[in-house]
mmCIF file of C-alpha atoms in Angstrom:
data_model
loop_
_atom_site.group_PDB
_atom_site.id
_atom_site.type_symbol
_atom_site.label_atom_id
_atom_site.label_comp_id
_atom_site.label_asym_id
_atom_site.label_seq_id
_atom_site.Cartn_x
_atom_site.Cartn_y
_atom_site.Cartn_z
ATOM 1 C CA UNK A 1173 -80.783 -26.368 18.354
ATOM 2 C CA UNK A 1174 -79.908 -22.930 16.998
ATOM 3 C CA UNK A 1175 -77.759 -22.132 20.064
ATOM 4 C CA UNK A 1176 -76.036 -25.490 19.835
ATOM 5 C CA UNK A 1177 -75.184 -24.950 16.181
ATOM 6 C CA UNK A 1178 -73.860 -21.451 16.928
ATOM 7 C CA UNK A 1179 -71.626 -22.843 19.670
ATOM 8 C CA UNK A 1180 -70.346 -25.537 17.310
ATOM 9 C CA UNK A 1181 -69.477 -22.986 14.664
ATOM 10 C CA UNK A 1182 -67.718 -20.807 17.251
ATOM 11 C CA UNK A 1183 -65.588 -23.752 18.473
ATOM 12 C CA UNK A 1184 -64.647 -24.567 14.888
ATOM 13 C CA UNK A 1185 -63.479 -20.982 14.412
ATOM 14 C CA UNK A 1186 -61.460 -21.152 17.621
ATOM 15 C CA UNK A 1187 -59.865 -24.425 16.541
ATOM 16 C CA UNK A 1188 -58.961 -23.045 13.109
ATOM 17 C CA UNK A 1189 -57.400 -19.925 14.676
ATOM 18 C CA UNK A 1190 -55.454 -22.065 17.145
ATOM 19 C CA UNK A 1191 -54.135 -24.299 14.382
ATOM 20 C CA UNK A 1192 -53.091 -21.251 12.363
ATOM 21 C CA UNK A 1193 -51.326 -19.782 15.370
ATOM 22 C CA UNK A 1194 -49.457 -23.044 15.933
ATOM 23 C CA UNK A 1195 -48.403 -23.099 12.307
ATOM 24 C CA UNK A 1196 -47.195 -19.491 12.493
ATOM 25 C CA UNK A 1197 -45.234 -20.176 15.696
ATOM 26 C CA UNK A 1198 -43.715 -23.287 14.145
ATOM 27 C CA UNK A 1199 -42.686 -21.427 10.998
ATOM 28 C CA UNK A 1200 -41.225 -18.528 12.970
ATOM 29 C CA UNK A 1201 -39.315 -20.921 15.212
ATOM 30 C CA UNK A 1202 -37.934 -22.685 12.182
ATOM 31 C CA UNK A 1203 -36.937 -19.413 10.617
ATOM 32 C CA UNK A 1204 -35.304 -18.345 13.858
ATOM 33 C CA UNK A 1205 -33.277 -21.534 14.086
ATOM 34 C CA UNK A 1206 -32.323 -21.189 10.447
ATOM 35 C CA UNK A 1207 -31.377 -17.555 10.964
ATOM 36 C CA UNK A 1208 -29.184 -18.487 13.912
ATOM 37 C CA UNK A 1209 -27.581 -21.275 11.905
ATOM 38 C CA UNK A 1210 -26.976 -18.934 8.986
ATOM 39 C CA UNK A 1211 -25.513 -16.297 11.294
ATOM 40 C CA UNK A 1212 -23.231 -18.894 12.834
ATOM 41 C CA UNK A 1213 -22.157 -20.064 9.393
ATOM 42 C CA UNK A 1214 -21.596 -16.477 8.243
ATOM 43 C CA UNK A 1215 -19.564 -15.702 11.356
ATOM 44 C CA UNK A 1216 -17.537 -18.871 10.862
ATOM 45 C CA UNK A 1217 -16.946 -18.032 7.197
ATOM 46 C CA UNK A 1218 -15.869 -14.513 8.122
ATOM 47 C CA UNK A 1219 -13.409 -15.909 10.634
ATOM 48 C CA UNK A 1220 -12.040 -18.347 8.073
ATOM 49 C CA UNK A 1221 -11.707 -15.547 5.504
ATOM 50 C CA UNK A 1222 -9.951 -13.328 8.013
ATOM 51 C CA UNK A 1223 -7.477 -16.074 8.883
ATOM 52 C CA UNK A 1224 -6.966 -16.857 5.199
ATOM 53 C CA UNK A 1225 -4.434 -19.265 3.782
ATOM 54 C CA UNK A 1226 -1.534 -16.906 3.038
ATOM 55 C CA UNK A 1227 1.811 -18.185 4.256
ATOM 56 C CA UNK A 1228 5.375 -16.918 4.103
ATOM 57 C CA UNK A 1229 6.532 -19.760 1.891
ATOM 58 C CA UNK A 1230 9.337 -17.761 0.258
ATOM 59 C CA UNK A 1231 11.003 -17.078 3.591
ATOM 60 C CA UNK A 1232 13.585 -19.433 5.061
ATOM 61 C CA UNK A 1233 12.158 -21.548 7.851
ATOM 62 C CA UNK A 1234 14.550 -20.256 10.496
ATOM 63 C CA UNK A 1235 14.300 -16.565 9.585
ATOM 64 C CA UNK A 1236 13.890 -14.670 12.903
ATOM 65 C CA UNK A 1237 11.850 -11.922 11.229
ATOM 66 C CA UNK A 1238 9.420 -14.476 9.780
ATOM 67 C CA UNK A 1239 8.892 -16.129 13.166
ATOM 68 C CA UNK A 1240 8.414 -12.779 14.862
ATOM 69 C CA UNK A 1241 5.907 -11.540 12.297
ATOM 70 C CA UNK A 1242 3.881 -14.756 12.345
ATOM 71 C CA UNK A 1243 3.800 -14.719 16.158
ATOM 72 C CA UNK A 1244 2.743 -11.078 16.124
ATOM 73 C CA UNK A 1245 -0.113 -11.663 13.682
ATOM 74 C CA UNK A 1246 -1.369 -14.619 15.707
ATOM 75 C CA UNK A 1247 -1.230 -12.665 18.967
ATOM 76 C CA UNK A 1248 -3.117 -9.611 17.739
ATOM 77 C CA UNK A 1249 -5.802 -11.426 15.724
ATOM 78 C CA UNK A 1250 -6.747 -14.200 18.159
ATOM 79 C CA UNK A 1251 -9.995 -13.564 20.032
ATOM 80 C CA UNK A 1252 -9.370 -13.520 23.760
ATOM 81 C CA UNK A 1253 -5.681 -12.751 23.392
ATOM 82 C CA UNK A 1254 -4.293 -10.073 25.700
ATOM 83 C CA UNK A 1255 -2.788 -8.453 22.585
ATOM 84 C CA UNK A 1256 -5.938 -8.626 20.443
ATOM 85 C CA UNK A 1257 -6.420 -5.663 18.090
ATOM 86 C CA UNK A 1258 -9.885 -4.924 16.649
ATOM 87 C CA UNK A 1259 -10.007 -5.171 12.859
ATOM 88 C CA UNK A 1260 -10.680 -1.463 12.423
ATOM 89 C CA UNK A 1261 -7.383 -0.623 14.164
ATOM 90 C CA UNK A 1262 -5.163 -3.073 12.295
ATOM 91 C CA UNK A 1263 -3.220 -0.535 10.249
ATOM 92 C CA UNK A 1264 0.050 -1.468 8.496
ATOM 93 C CA UNK A 1265 2.218 1.039 6.602
ATOM 94 C CA UNK A 1266 4.929 0.190 4.059
ATOM 95 C CA UNK A 1267 7.574 2.265 2.378
ATOM 96 C CA UNK A 1268 7.872 1.476 -1.342
ATOM 97 C CA UNK A 1269 11.393 1.703 -2.809
ATOM 98 C CA UNK A 1270 13.686 -0.812 -1.124
ATOM 99 C CA UNK A 1271 10.859 -2.140 1.053
ATOM 100 C CA UNK A 1272 8.330 -3.550 -1.398
ATOM 101 C CA UNK A 1273 10.111 -2.971 -4.702
ATOM 102 C CA UNK A 1274 13.555 -2.623 -6.233
ATOM 103 C CA UNK A 1275 15.095 0.599 -4.973
ATOM 104 C CA UNK A 1276 17.882 1.427 -7.422
ATOM 105 C CA UNK A 1277 18.187 0.096 -10.947
ATOM 106 C CA UNK A 1278 20.202 2.126 -11.693
ATOM 107 C CA UNK A 1279 18.409 4.651 -9.443
ATOM 108 C CA UNK A 1280 14.950 5.197 -7.963
ATOM 109 C CA UNK A 1281 12.013 4.366 -10.219
ATOM 110 C CA UNK A 1282 10.591 7.907 -10.027
ATOM 111 C CA UNK A 1283 13.991 9.298 -11.074
ATOM 112 C CA UNK A 1284 14.112 6.871 -14.005
ATOM 113 C CA UNK A 1285 10.649 7.755 -15.315
ATOM 114 C CA UNK A 1286 11.474 11.450 -14.925
ATOM 115 C CA UNK A 1287 14.744 11.075 -16.868
ATOM 116 C CA UNK A 1288 12.867 9.228 -19.625
ATOM 117 C CA UNK A 1289 10.287 12.007 -19.832
ATOM 118 C CA UNK A 1290 12.807 14.845 -20.130
ATOM 119 C CA UNK A 1291 15.676 13.263 -22.057
ATOM 120 C CA UNK A 1292 14.236 10.371 -24.089
ATOM 121 C CA UNK A 1293 10.525 10.884 -24.752
ATOM 122 C CA UNK A 1294 10.231 12.189 -28.357
ATOM 123 C CA UNK A 1295 6.906 13.832 -27.528
ATOM 124 C CA UNK A 1296 8.343 15.901 -24.679
ATOM 125 C CA UNK A 1297 12.132 16.198 -24.648
ATOM 126 C CA UNK A 1298 12.148 19.215 -26.997
ATOM 127 C CA UNK A 1299 9.624 20.960 -24.730
ATOM 128 C CA UNK A 1300 11.565 20.409 -21.495
ATOM 129 C CA UNK A 1301 12.659 23.534 -19.626
ATOM 130 C CA UNK A 1302 16.266 24.323 -18.767
ATOM 131 C CA UNK A 1303 15.518 23.546 -15.115
ATOM 132 C CA UNK A 1304 14.061 20.160 -16.009
ATOM 133 C CA UNK A 1305 17.141 19.328 -18.085
ATOM 134 C CA UNK A 1306 19.457 20.395 -15.250
ATOM 135 C CA UNK A 1307 17.685 18.052 -12.858
ATOM 136 C CA UNK A 1308 17.778 15.264 -15.460
ATOM 137 C CA UNK A 1309 21.567 15.686 -15.630
ATOM 138 C CA UNK A 1310 21.708 15.402 -11.843
ATOM 139 C CA UNK A 1311 19.692 12.186 -12.087
ATOM 140 C CA UNK A 1312 22.155 10.862 -14.673
ATOM 141 C CA UNK A 1313 25.015 11.738 -12.337
ATOM 142 C CA UNK A 1314 23.385 9.675 -9.613
ATOM 143 C CA UNK A 1315 22.821 6.790 -12.048
ATOM 144 C CA UNK A 1316 26.486 6.782 -13.023
ATOM 145 C CA UNK A 1317 28.187 7.533 -9.716
ATOM 146 C CA UNK A 1318 25.681 7.004 -6.912
ATOM 147 C CA UNK A 1319 26.354 10.584 -5.786
ATOM 148 C CA UNK A 1320 23.322 12.839 -5.308
ATOM 149 C CA UNK A 1321 23.362 16.554 -6.087
ATOM 150 C CA UNK A 1322 22.736 19.081 -3.323
ATOM 151 C CA UNK A 1323 19.072 19.387 -2.346
ATOM 152 C CA UNK A 1324 18.276 16.713 -4.919
ATOM 153 C CA UNK A 1325 15.011 15.492 -3.384
ATOM 154 C CA UNK A 1326 13.305 18.886 -3.416
ATOM 155 C CA UNK A 1327 14.701 19.762 -6.855
ATOM 156 C CA UNK A 1328 13.518 16.439 -8.245
ATOM 157 C CA UNK A 1329 10.047 16.933 -6.736
ATOM 158 C CA UNK A 1330 9.734 20.353 -8.378
ATOM 159 C CA UNK A 1331 11.005 19.020 -11.701
ATOM 160 C CA UNK A 1332 8.534 16.106 -11.728
ATOM 161 C CA UNK A 1333 5.647 18.495 -11.049
ATOM 162 C CA UNK A 1334 6.832 20.732 -13.880
ATOM 163 C CA UNK A 1335 7.508 17.978 -16.437
ATOM 164 C CA UNK A 1336 4.066 16.382 -16.080
ATOM 165 C CA UNK A 1337 2.029 19.589 -15.754
ATOM 166 C CA UNK A 1338 -1.125 19.654 -17.855
ATOM 167 C CA UNK A 1339 -1.704 15.901 -17.895
ATOM 168 C CA UNK A 1340 -4.859 14.571 -16.295
ATOM 169 C CA UNK A 1341 -4.246 12.230 -13.355
ATOM 170 C CA UNK A 1342 -5.372 9.348 -15.561
ATOM 171 C CA UNK A 1343 -2.931 10.317 -18.316
ATOM 172 C CA UNK A 1344 -0.104 10.668 -15.807
ATOM 173 C CA UNK A 1345 -0.830 7.271 -14.251
ATOM 174 C CA UNK A 1346 -1.006 5.618 -17.690
ATOM 175 C CA UNK A 1347 2.278 7.249 -18.741
ATOM 176 C CA UNK A 1348 3.999 5.833 -15.665
ATOM 177 C CA UNK A 1349 2.329 2.447 -16.031
ATOM 178 C CA UNK A 1350 3.421 2.185 -19.666
ATOM 179 C CA UNK A 1351 6.992 3.050 -18.689
ATOM 180 C CA UNK A 1352 6.846 0.432 -15.938
ATOM 181 C CA UNK A 1353 6.307 -2.218 -18.598
ATOM 182 C CA UNK A 1354 9.825 -1.664 -19.966
ATOM 183 C CA UNK A 1355 12.595 -4.107 -19.098
ATOM 184 C CA UNK A 1356 14.743 -3.586 -16.017
ATOM 185 C CA UNK A 1357 18.259 -2.645 -17.145
ATOM 186 C CA UNK A 1358 20.023 -4.625 -14.410
ATOM 187 C CA UNK A 1359 18.070 -7.901 -14.558
ATOM 188 C CA UNK A 1360 17.063 -10.577 -17.031
ATOM 189 C CA UNK A 1361 13.433 -11.663 -17.252
ATOM 190 C CA UNK A 1362 11.708 -8.805 -15.463
ATOM 191 C CA UNK A 1363 9.993 -5.504 -16.230
ATOM 192 C CA UNK A 1364 10.260 -2.480 -13.960
ATOM 193 C CA UNK A 1365 6.688 -3.046 -12.805
ATOM 194 C CA UNK A 1366 7.433 -6.651 -11.923
ATOM 195 C CA UNK A 1367 10.433 -5.680 -9.788
ATOM 196 C CA UNK A 1368 8.655 -6.241 -6.490
ATOM 197 C CA UNK A 1369 10.066 -8.421 -3.725
ATOM 198 C CA UNK A 1370 8.045 -11.616 -3.755
ATOM 199 C CA UNK A 1371 8.599 -12.383 -0.041
ATOM 200 C CA UNK A 1372 7.237 -8.939 0.843
ATOM 201 C CA UNK A 1373 4.202 -9.460 -1.382
ATOM 202 C CA UNK A 1374 3.538 -12.513 0.786
ATOM 203 C CA UNK A 1375 3.685 -10.302 3.875
ATOM 204 C CA UNK A 1376 1.101 -7.937 2.388
ATOM 205 C CA UNK A 1377 -1.234 -10.847 1.590
ATOM 206 C CA UNK A 1378 -0.759 -12.371 5.054
ATOM 207 C CA UNK A 1379 -1.746 -9.090 6.669
ATOM 208 C CA UNK A 1380 -4.697 -8.470 4.353
ATOM 209 C CA UNK A 1381 -6.088 -11.927 5.016
ATOM 210 C CA UNK A 1382 -5.840 -11.284 8.743
ATOM 211 C CA UNK A 1383 -7.886 -8.110 8.682
ATOM 212 C CA UNK A 1384 -5.115 -5.522 8.324
ATOM 213 C CA UNK A 1385 -5.568 -2.487 6.122
ATOM 214 C CA UNK A 1386 -2.304 -1.988 4.251
ATOM 215 C CA UNK A 1387 -1.037 1.388 3.060
ATOM 216 C CA UNK A 1388 1.972 2.381 0.983
ATOM 217 C CA UNK A 1389 3.553 5.553 2.396
ATOM 218 C CA UNK A 1390 6.274 6.547 -0.062
ATOM 219 C CA UNK A 1391 8.561 9.452 -0.864
ATOM 220 C CA UNK A 1392 7.770 8.866 -4.545
ATOM 221 C CA UNK A 1393 5.200 11.137 -6.196
ATOM 222 C CA UNK A 1394 1.697 9.885 -5.388
ATOM 223 C CA UNK A 1395 0.679 9.483 -9.036
ATOM 224 C CA UNK A 1396 3.929 7.764 -9.943
ATOM 225 C CA UNK A 1397 3.221 5.298 -7.118
ATOM 226 C CA UNK A 1398 -0.233 4.669 -8.553
ATOM 227 C CA UNK A 1399 1.140 4.149 -12.053
ATOM 228 C CA UNK A 1400 3.853 1.770 -10.884
ATOM 229 C CA UNK A 1401 1.491 -0.272 -8.725
ATOM 230 C CA UNK A 1402 -0.980 -0.505 -11.619
ATOM 231 C CA UNK A 1403 1.719 -2.363 -13.591
ATOM 232 C CA UNK A 1404 2.804 -4.490 -10.636
ATOM 233 C CA UNK A 1405 1.679 -7.607 -8.758
ATOM 234 C CA UNK A 1406 0.899 -5.533 -5.640
ATOM 235 C CA UNK A 1407 -2.862 -5.625 -5.075
ATOM 236 C CA UNK A 1408 -3.856 -2.412 -3.295
ATOM 237 C CA UNK A 1409 -6.456 0.243 -4.212
ATOM 238 C CA UNK A 1410 -5.299 3.752 -5.145
ATOM 239 C CA UNK A 1411 -6.731 5.305 -1.970
ATOM 240 C CA UNK A 1412 -4.216 3.256 0.035
ATOM 241 C CA UNK A 1413 -1.247 4.553 -1.985
ATOM 242 C CA UNK A 1414 0.244 7.680 -0.416
ATOM 243 C CA UNK A 1415 3.203 9.632 -1.785
ATOM 244 C CA UNK A 1416 4.715 13.054 -2.346
ATOM 245 C CA UNK A 1417 2.283 15.646 -3.638
ATOM 246 C CA UNK A 1418 1.988 18.260 -6.357
ATOM 247 C CA UNK A 1419 -0.822 20.632 -7.221
ATOM 248 C CA UNK A 1420 -3.967 19.831 -9.181
ATOM 249 C CA UNK A 1421 -6.032 22.475 -10.985
ATOM 250 C CA UNK A 1422 -8.927 22.838 -13.404
ATOM 251 C CA UNK A 1423 -7.991 23.367 -17.047
ATOM 252 C CA UNK A 1424 -9.587 26.836 -17.166
ATOM 253 C CA UNK A 1425 -8.521 27.883 -13.678
ATOM 254 C CA UNK A 1426 -5.253 29.599 -14.583
ATOM 255 C CA UNK A 1427 -3.720 31.368 -11.579
ATOM 256 C CA UNK A 1428 -7.062 31.882 -9.835
ATOM 257 C CA UNK A 1429 -7.133 30.637 -6.257
ATOM 258 C CA UNK A 1430 -9.311 27.593 -5.657
ATOM 259 C CA UNK A 1431 -11.473 29.566 -3.221
ATOM 260 C CA UNK A 1432 -12.353 31.955 -6.021
ATOM 261 C CA UNK A 1433 -12.911 29.452 -8.826
ATOM 262 C CA UNK A 1434 -15.743 27.013 -9.527
ATOM 263 C CA UNK A 1435 -15.152 23.799 -11.501
ATOM 264 C CA UNK A 1436 -17.622 23.690 -14.423
ATOM 265 C CA UNK A 1437 -18.669 21.419 -17.266
ATOM 266 C CA UNK A 1438 -15.863 22.665 -19.534
ATOM 267 C CA UNK A 1439 -13.148 21.746 -17.035
ATOM 268 C CA UNK A 1440 -10.891 18.773 -16.532
ATOM 269 C CA UNK A 1441 -8.685 18.130 -13.524
ATOM 270 C CA UNK A 1442 -4.995 18.311 -14.497
ATOM 271 C CA UNK A 1443 -1.584 18.337 -12.845
ATOM 272 C CA UNK A 1444 -0.897 21.922 -11.798
ATOM 273 C CA UNK A 1445 2.899 21.942 -12.035
ATOM 274 C CA UNK A 1446 3.630 23.057 -8.451
ATOM 275 C CA UNK A 1447 5.486 20.823 -6.012
ATOM 276 C CA UNK A 1448 3.876 20.685 -2.537
ATOM 277 C CA UNK A 1449 5.693 18.265 -0.237
ATOM 278 C CA UNK A 1450 8.288 15.472 -0.250
ATOM 279 C CA UNK A 1451 6.871 12.636 1.787
ATOM 280 C CA UNK A 1452 9.976 11.555 3.702
ATOM 281 C CA UNK A 1453 11.108 11.524 7.344
ATOM 282 C CA UNK A 1454 8.710 13.389 9.672
ATOM 283 C CA UNK A 1455 6.438 14.177 6.736
ATOM 284 C CA UNK A 1456 5.496 10.488 6.659
ATOM 285 C CA UNK A 1457 4.164 10.738 10.199
ATOM 286 C CA UNK A 1458 2.048 13.795 9.495
ATOM 287 C CA UNK A 1459 0.602 12.394 6.279
ATOM 288 C CA UNK A 1460 -0.340 9.145 8.059
ATOM 289 C CA UNK A 1461 -2.366 11.127 10.570
ATOM 290 C CA UNK A 1462 -3.849 13.394 7.902
ATOM 291 C CA UNK A 1463 -4.893 10.653 5.494
ATOM 292 C CA UNK A 1464 -5.346 7.526 7.612
ATOM 293 C CA UNK A 1465 -6.302 9.160 10.886
ATOM 294 C CA UNK A 1466 -4.975 6.312 13.024
ATOM 295 C CA UNK A 1467 -1.648 5.305 14.493
ATOM 296 C CA UNK A 1468 -0.336 2.247 12.635
ATOM 297 C CA UNK A 1469 0.519 -0.894 14.571
ATOM 298 C CA UNK A 1470 2.957 -2.200 11.956
ATOM 299 C CA UNK A 1471 5.557 -0.307 9.942
ATOM 300 C CA UNK A 1472 7.935 -1.592 7.265
ATOM 301 C CA UNK A 1473 10.812 0.417 5.845
ATOM 302 C CA UNK A 1474 14.433 0.179 4.719
ATOM 303 C CA UNK A 1475 16.209 3.471 5.367
ATOM 304 C CA UNK A 1476 16.650 6.404 7.704
ATOM 305 C CA UNK A 1477 13.870 8.281 5.925
ATOM 306 C CA UNK A 1478 11.488 5.618 7.286
ATOM 307 C CA UNK A 1479 12.680 5.879 10.892
ATOM 308 C CA UNK A 1480 10.099 8.483 11.936
ATOM 309 C CA UNK A 1481 7.320 6.279 10.591
ATOM 310 C CA UNK A 1482 8.709 3.261 12.461
ATOM 311 C CA UNK A 1483 9.039 5.211 15.714
ATOM 312 C CA UNK A 1484 5.526 6.604 15.341
ATOM 313 C CA UNK A 1485 4.167 3.062 15.067
ATOM 314 C CA UNK A 1486 5.905 1.514 18.067
ATOM 315 C CA UNK A 1487 5.985 4.349 20.603
ATOM 316 C CA UNK A 1488 3.054 5.375 22.834
ATOM 317 C CA UNK A 1489 0.802 2.893 21.052
ATOM 318 C CA UNK A 1490 -2.157 1.492 22.995
ATOM 319 C CA UNK A 1491 -1.766 -1.746 21.044
ATOM 320 C CA UNK A 1492 1.084 -4.177 20.596
ATOM 321 C CA UNK A 1493 3.098 -2.719 17.713
ATOM 322 C CA UNK A 1494 6.204 -3.581 15.713
ATOM 323 C CA UNK A 1495 8.532 -2.180 13.073
ATOM 324 C CA UNK A 1496 10.505 -4.172 10.495
ATOM 325 C CA UNK A 1497 13.394 -2.843 8.419
ATOM 326 C CA UNK A 1498 14.825 -4.451 5.275
ATOM 327 C CA UNK A 1499 18.598 -4.735 5.094
ATOM 328 C CA UNK A 1500 20.009 -4.717 1.542
ATOM 329 C CA UNK A 1501 22.729 -7.290 2.222
ATOM 330 C CA UNK A 1502 22.222 -9.415 -0.921
ATOM 331 C CA UNK A 1503 24.701 -8.469 -3.649
ATOM 332 C CA UNK A 1504 24.197 -11.570 -5.803
ATOM 333 C CA UNK A 1505 20.435 -11.536 -6.388
ATOM 334 C CA UNK A 1506 19.889 -7.791 -5.790
ATOM 335 C CA UNK A 1507 21.662 -4.450 -6.067
ATOM 336 C CA UNK A 1508 22.749 -4.717 -2.459
ATOM 337 C CA UNK A 1509 24.925 -2.445 -0.354
ATOM 338 C CA UNK A 1510 26.627 -4.269 2.518
ATOM 339 C CA UNK A 1511 27.759 -1.099 4.300
ATOM 340 C CA UNK A 1512 24.255 0.359 4.222
ATOM 341 C CA UNK A 1513 22.810 -2.970 5.382
ATOM 342 C CA UNK A 1514 25.168 -3.142 8.367
ATOM 343 C CA UNK A 1515 24.174 0.372 9.431
ATOM 344 C CA UNK A 1516 20.510 -0.606 9.276
ATOM 345 C CA UNK A 1517 21.122 -3.731 11.372
ATOM 346 C CA UNK A 1518 22.700 -1.516 14.026
ATOM 347 C CA UNK A 1519 19.807 0.952 13.822
ATOM 348 C CA UNK A 1520 17.383 -1.920 14.398
ATOM 349 C CA UNK A 1521 19.290 -2.945 17.531
ATOM 350 C CA UNK A 1522 19.378 0.634 18.790
ATOM 351 C CA UNK A 1523 15.683 1.340 18.206
ATOM 352 C CA UNK A 1524 13.925 -1.958 18.850
ATOM 353 C CA UNK A 1525 13.077 -2.639 15.224
ATOM 354 C CA UNK A 1526 13.305 -6.072 13.603
ATOM 355 C CA UNK A 1527 15.901 -6.487 10.855
ATOM 356 C CA UNK A 1528 15.036 -8.436 7.705
ATOM 357 C CA UNK A 1529 18.019 -9.915 5.874
ATOM 358 C CA UNK A 1530 17.319 -10.119 2.157
ATOM 359 C CA UNK A 1531 20.284 -12.469 1.827
ATOM 360 C CA UNK A 1532 19.529 -14.871 4.662
ATOM 361 C CA UNK A 1533 15.780 -14.620 5.238
ATOM 362 C CA UNK A 1534 14.497 -15.040 1.677
ATOM 363 C CA UNK A 1535 14.570 -18.091 -0.580
ATOM 364 C CA UNK A 1536 14.099 -15.840 -3.604
ATOM 365 C CA UNK A 1537 13.748 -12.132 -4.276
ATOM 366 C CA UNK A 1538 12.172 -11.710 -7.704
ATOM 367 C CA UNK A 1539 11.587 -15.348 -8.595
ATOM 368 C CA UNK A 1540 13.871 -18.061 -9.902
ATOM 369 C CA UNK A 1541 13.357 -16.992 -13.524
ATOM 370 C CA UNK A 1542 14.904 -13.572 -12.830
ATOM 371 C CA UNK A 1543 18.686 -13.193 -12.825
ATOM 372 C CA UNK A 1544 20.909 -10.237 -12.152
ATOM 373 C CA UNK A 1545 23.019 -9.119 -15.114
#
């Protein structure tokens, strides 16, 4: 009897263990199925997010540039497509003035904020140097006549660095952002910061929702770009805003080289006052490689100073690439220049870029509530 009872107890233990194992297997199987379902749902959601719902609704239906861009985005983002580009390599670069935002009203935004600093700002105008005032007069000449002084870009870059020396980056950005909230002189119903082309903002959103990383690569000072964008409807982080550069130093650094100075708890980072580089022409290509580290597959510009960037994008690229150039042919809704626009159309034909007609391709530029004075 004792052996029989022992055997019965042993079989009970075996049965209990077997039942437990079955329960564990069942639970794990259920979790596995659920995990697969959740992964599938996550993957589907990611795909839906990547495709997004952005559309080019402010473009005319028959705009060739719109059709070409939409076809391009579909080709390079569709799994299995011969032109598919992995998300990590979907890099798009945009010029700023005349490509995303109003270029001249009455001149470039960075020239306007500089002129305000040196000639109008009660807290600074009496401190401005003779050189800064000379450059401000050159800016005024351009505002009034459209004629630039000799070597104006480099002189302006040096003057901007000088006029904002000593400000922290945050103070500089806020100064620019506050100025960007002033009214545009040439338009009704719009601030300088709002003077962004609405159809191009749609392009940025379309690309972002399809997995592109969008960068601004501008000739405007980097911190002026950041300040302007902060007051604008353009939604991009500061690390994707590239521009011309000036020096930065510690407050107690003086003239000591950075290799011989250590930042300490008494220091702040401030604008150093020295101009480094104007980010135009070939300099745009080098800064793209230095800061992004990848060849872009899309480039958007509006002038000859963007041609190197456009050529860099479309030539010797392992992926399908394209370049689009805005043509300032609208003189009723924008400060257009027909002669300049015609030259750009010809450049597009010569170089294989796609021309965008602001006059014919866009239903609106700044919105129906904005009118040109």
